[in-house]
Amino acid sequence: MQRATAELAKKQLEILLREEQGKNTARLSLDLVREGKSSFFFRVANISDIDAREVELELVLPDPDDSPIIQSEYVEKFPAKRLGPGSSISLIAALTLSSPSTYNAILKWTNPDGSRSAEETFVAL
């Protein structure tokens, strides 16, 4: 009985620690948004309650020259120094008829505690 109680207490402590770590880690999302008939945007949003700093977006492409992101706009906006809760940054997606309708991407950012996070994500039209 004591062993079962000890195991339960250990599991509860692990859950509490995970929840506490979650409060100190920002969460970002990426969407590929269509506005109008022919305007497309990649939108990075902070969906957490804390700031994300030094935010970066990297599309995972077989050939980086096929990127629909306009390099000059990317350099102007990224790395984003601070992305507050509920805030977003949009980039024009220069899609053509031959462009894929799905993209794999990696979002990277720094949390308020200084830890660096990276998350692979997937977007589709």
PDB file of C-alpha atoms in Angstrom:
ATOM      1  CA  MET A   1       0.000   0.000   0.000  1.00  0.00           C
ATOM      2  CA  GLN A   2       2.835   2.389   0.876  1.00  0.00           C
ATOM      3  CA  ARG A   3       4.534   1.607  -2.424  1.00  0.00           C
ATOM      4  CA  ALA A   4       1.358   2.444  -4.381  1.00  0.00           C
ATOM      5  CA  THR A   5       0.976   5.702  -2.431  1.00  0.00           C
ATOM      6  CA  ALA A   6       4.617   6.604  -3.113  1.00  0.00           C
ATOM      7  CA  GLU A   7       4.180   5.895  -6.849  1.00  0.00           C
ATOM      8  CA  LEU A   8       1.033   8.029  -6.947  1.00  0.00           C
ATOM      9  CA  ALA A   9       2.810  10.896  -5.168  1.00  0.00           C
ATOM     10  CA  LYS A  10       5.702  10.618  -7.650  1.00  0.00           C
ATOM     11  CA  LYS A  11       3.317  10.798 -10.623  1.00  0.00           C
ATOM     12  CA  GLN A  12       1.505  13.801  -9.133  1.00  0.00           C
ATOM     13  CA  LEU A  13       4.834  15.586  -8.610  1.00  0.00           C
ATOM     14  CA  GLU A  14       5.814  14.907 -12.235  1.00  0.00           C
ATOM     15  CA  ILE A  15       2.511  16.371 -13.439  1.00  0.00           C
ATOM     16  CA  LEU A  16       2.940  19.473 -11.269  1.00  0.00           C
ATOM     17  CA  LEU A  17       6.496  19.990 -12.532  1.00  0.00           C
ATOM     18  CA  ARG A  18       5.350  19.639 -16.167  1.00  0.00           C
ATOM     19  CA  GLU A  19       2.562  22.166 -15.596  1.00  0.00           C
ATOM     20  CA  GLU A  20       5.000  24.597 -13.957  1.00  0.00           C
ATOM     21  CA  GLN A  21       7.422  24.250 -16.874  1.00  0.00           C
ATOM     22  CA  GLY A  22       4.518  24.873 -19.277  1.00  0.00           C
ATOM     23  CA  LYS A  23       3.867  28.216 -17.607  1.00  0.00           C
ATOM     24  CA  ASN A  24       7.435  29.292 -18.421  1.00  0.00           C
ATOM     25  CA  THR A  25       7.414  28.129 -22.040  1.00  0.00           C
ATOM     26  CA  ALA A  26       5.842  30.142 -24.840  1.00  0.00           C
ATOM     27  CA  ARG A  27       3.722  28.387 -27.462  1.00  0.00           C
ATOM     28  CA  LEU A  28       3.702  29.530 -31.078  1.00  0.00           C
ATOM     29  CA  SER A  29       1.548  28.554 -34.027  1.00  0.00           C
ATOM     30  CA  LEU A  30       1.988  28.911 -37.772  1.00  0.00           C
ATOM     31  CA  ASP A  31      -0.830  29.291 -40.278  1.00  0.00           C
ATOM     32  CA  LEU A  32      -0.947  29.699 -44.037  1.00  0.00           C
ATOM     33  CA  VAL A  33      -3.772  32.145 -44.590  1.00  0.00           C
ATOM     34  CA  ARG A  34      -5.600  33.117 -47.776  1.00  0.00           C
ATOM     35  CA  GLU A  35      -6.932  36.664 -47.973  1.00  0.00           C
ATOM     36  CA  GLY A  36      -8.973  37.430 -51.033  1.00  0.00           C
ATOM     37  CA  LYS A  37      -8.584  35.442 -54.222  1.00  0.00           C
ATOM     38  CA  SER A  38      -4.836  35.502 -54.636  1.00  0.00           C
ATOM     39  CA  SER A  39      -3.185  36.848 -51.466  1.00  0.00           C
ATOM     40  CA  PHE A  40      -1.489  34.392 -49.112  1.00  0.00           C
ATOM     41  CA  PHE A  41       0.376  34.932 -45.859  1.00  0.00           C
ATOM     42  CA  PHE A  42       2.354  32.885 -43.362  1.00  0.00           C
ATOM     43  CA  ARG A  43       1.256  33.993 -39.896  1.00  0.00           C
ATOM     44  CA  VAL A  44       3.295  33.218 -36.768  1.00  0.00           C
ATOM     45  CA  ALA A  45       1.250  33.761 -33.601  1.00  0.00           C
ATOM     46  CA  ASN A  46       2.025  33.587 -29.896  1.00  0.00           C
ATOM     47  CA  ILE A  47      -0.784  31.495 -28.404  1.00  0.00           C
ATOM     48  CA  SER A  48       0.594  31.466 -24.858  1.00  0.00           C
ATOM     49  CA  ASP A  49       0.373  33.840 -21.918  1.00  0.00           C
ATOM     50  CA  ILE A  50       4.060  34.818 -21.949  1.00  0.00           C
ATOM     51  CA  ASP A  51       6.440  36.597 -24.321  1.00  0.00           C
ATOM     52  CA  ALA A  52       8.497  34.794 -26.946  1.00  0.00           C
ATOM     53  CA  ARG A  53      11.748  36.492 -27.937  1.00  0.00           C
ATOM     54  CA  GLU A  54      14.104  36.077 -30.902  1.00  0.00           C
ATOM     55  CA  VAL A  55      11.374  34.300 -32.886  1.00  0.00           C
ATOM     56  CA  GLU A  56      12.483  32.633 -36.123  1.00  0.00           C
ATOM     57  CA  LEU A  57      10.676  30.765 -38.900  1.00  0.00           C
ATOM     58  CA  GLU A  58      12.352  28.258 -41.196  1.00  0.00           C
ATOM     59  CA  LEU A  59      10.559  26.440 -44.003  1.00  0.00           C
ATOM     60  CA  VAL A  60      11.836  22.900 -44.543  1.00  0.00           C
ATOM     61  CA  LEU A  61      12.267  22.708 -48.313  1.00  0.00           C
ATOM     62  CA  PRO A  62      14.198  20.346 -50.610  1.00  0.00           C
ATOM     63  CA  ASP A  63      15.533  23.419 -52.430  1.00  0.00           C
ATOM     64  CA  PRO A  64      15.723  26.679 -50.414  1.00  0.00           C
ATOM     65  CA  ASP A  65      15.519  28.606 -53.703  1.00  0.00           C
ATOM     66  CA  ASP A  66      11.882  27.438 -53.966  1.00  0.00           C
ATOM     67  CA  SER A  67      10.867  29.331 -50.825  1.00  0.00           C
ATOM     68  CA  PRO A  68       7.671  31.387 -51.218  1.00  0.00           C
ATOM     69  CA  ILE A  69       8.917  33.779 -48.529  1.00  0.00           C
ATOM     70  CA  ILE A  70      10.249  37.077 -49.822  1.00  0.00           C
ATOM     71  CA  GLN A  71      13.753  37.223 -48.358  1.00  0.00           C
ATOM     72  CA  SER A  72      13.869  41.009 -47.929  1.00  0.00           C
ATOM     73  CA  GLU A  73      10.616  40.968 -45.933  1.00  0.00           C
ATOM     74  CA  TYR A  74      11.861  38.060 -43.800  1.00  0.00           C
ATOM     75  CA  VAL A  75      15.113  39.881 -42.966  1.00  0.00           C
ATOM     76  CA  GLU A  76      13.103  42.972 -42.036  1.00  0.00           C
ATOM     77  CA  LYS A  77      10.831  41.096 -39.579  1.00  0.00           C
ATOM     78  CA  PHE A  78      12.901  38.177 -38.258  1.00  0.00           C
ATOM     79  CA  PRO A  79      14.250  37.312 -35.838  1.00  0.00           C
ATOM     80  CA  ALA A  80      11.380  39.032 -34.060  1.00  0.00           C
ATOM     81  CA  LYS A  81      12.782  40.617 -30.910  1.00  0.00           C
ATOM     82  CA  ARG A  82       9.538  40.161 -28.954  1.00  0.00           C
ATOM     83  CA  LEU A  83       6.234  38.492 -29.757  1.00  0.00           C
ATOM     84  CA  GLY A  84       3.781  39.147 -26.956  1.00  0.00           C
ATOM     85  CA  PRO A  85       0.815  36.996 -25.973  1.00  0.00           C
ATOM     86  CA  GLY A  86      -1.882  37.113 -28.648  1.00  0.00           C
ATOM     87  CA  SER A  87       0.424  38.909 -31.110  1.00  0.00           C
ATOM     88  CA  SER A  88       1.306  37.716 -34.592  1.00  0.00           C
ATOM     89  CA  ILE A  89       3.659  38.462 -37.461  1.00  0.00           C
ATOM     90  CA  SER A  90       2.677  37.925 -41.091  1.00  0.00           C
ATOM     91  CA  LEU A  91       4.861  37.314 -44.118  1.00  0.00           C
ATOM     92  CA  ILE A  92       3.699  37.406 -47.716  1.00  0.00           C
ATOM     93  CA  ALA A  93       3.611  33.910 -49.218  1.00  0.00           C
ATOM     94  CA  ALA A  94       4.481  34.371 -52.884  1.00  0.00           C
ATOM     95  CA  LEU A  95       2.659  31.256 -54.080  1.00  0.00           C
ATOM     96  CA  THR A  96       2.291  30.300 -57.713  1.00  0.00           C
ATOM     97  CA  LEU A  97       0.200  27.657 -59.457  1.00  0.00           C
ATOM     98  CA  SER A  98       3.124  25.240 -59.154  1.00  0.00           C
ATOM     99  CA  SER A  99       3.690  25.930 -55.433  1.00  0.00           C
ATOM    100  CA  PRO A 100       2.887  23.157 -52.993  1.00  0.00           C
ATOM    101  CA  SER A 101      -0.210  23.626 -50.849  1.00  0.00           C
ATOM    102  CA  THR A 102       1.515  22.263 -47.727  1.00  0.00           C
ATOM    103  CA  TYR A 103       4.743  23.207 -45.949  1.00  0.00           C
ATOM    104  CA  ASN A 104       6.789  21.820 -43.093  1.00  0.00           C
ATOM    105  CA  ALA A 105       8.381  24.479 -40.940  1.00  0.00           C
ATOM    106  CA  ILE A 106      10.435  24.930 -37.796  1.00  0.00           C
ATOM    107  CA  LEU A 107       9.594  27.697 -35.332  1.00  0.00           C
ATOM    108  CA  LYS A 108      12.365  28.725 -32.919  1.00  0.00           C
ATOM    109  CA  TRP A 109      12.191  31.148 -30.011  1.00  0.00           C
ATOM    110  CA  THR A 110      13.626  32.085 -26.627  1.00  0.00           C
ATOM    111  CA  ASN A 111      11.468  31.809 -23.504  1.00  0.00           C
ATOM    112  CA  PRO A 112      11.479  34.396 -20.678  1.00  0.00           C
ATOM    113  CA  ASP A 113      13.711  32.110 -18.592  1.00  0.00           C
ATOM    114  CA  GLY A 114      16.340  32.163 -21.375  1.00  0.00           C
ATOM    115  CA  SER A 115      15.721  28.618 -22.612  1.00  0.00           C
ATOM    116  CA  ARG A 116      15.576  28.119 -26.356  1.00  0.00           C
ATOM    117  CA  SER A 117      12.664  26.197 -27.914  1.00  0.00           C
ATOM    118  CA  ALA A 118      12.163  24.731 -31.388  1.00  0.00           C
ATOM    119  CA  GLU A 119       9.044  23.103 -32.725  1.00  0.00           C
ATOM    120  CA  GLU A 120       8.423  21.452 -36.074  1.00  0.00           C
ATOM    121  CA  THR A 121       5.008  22.216 -37.505  1.00  0.00           C
ATOM    122  CA  PHE A 122       2.967  21.723 -40.678  1.00  0.00           C
ATOM    123  CA  VAL A 123       0.736  24.176 -42.540  1.00  0.00           C
ATOM    124  CA  ALA A 124      -1.661  23.690 -45.425  1.00  0.00           C
ATOM    125  CA  LEU A 125      -4.038  25.809 -47.477  1.00  0.00           C
TER     126      LEU A 125
END
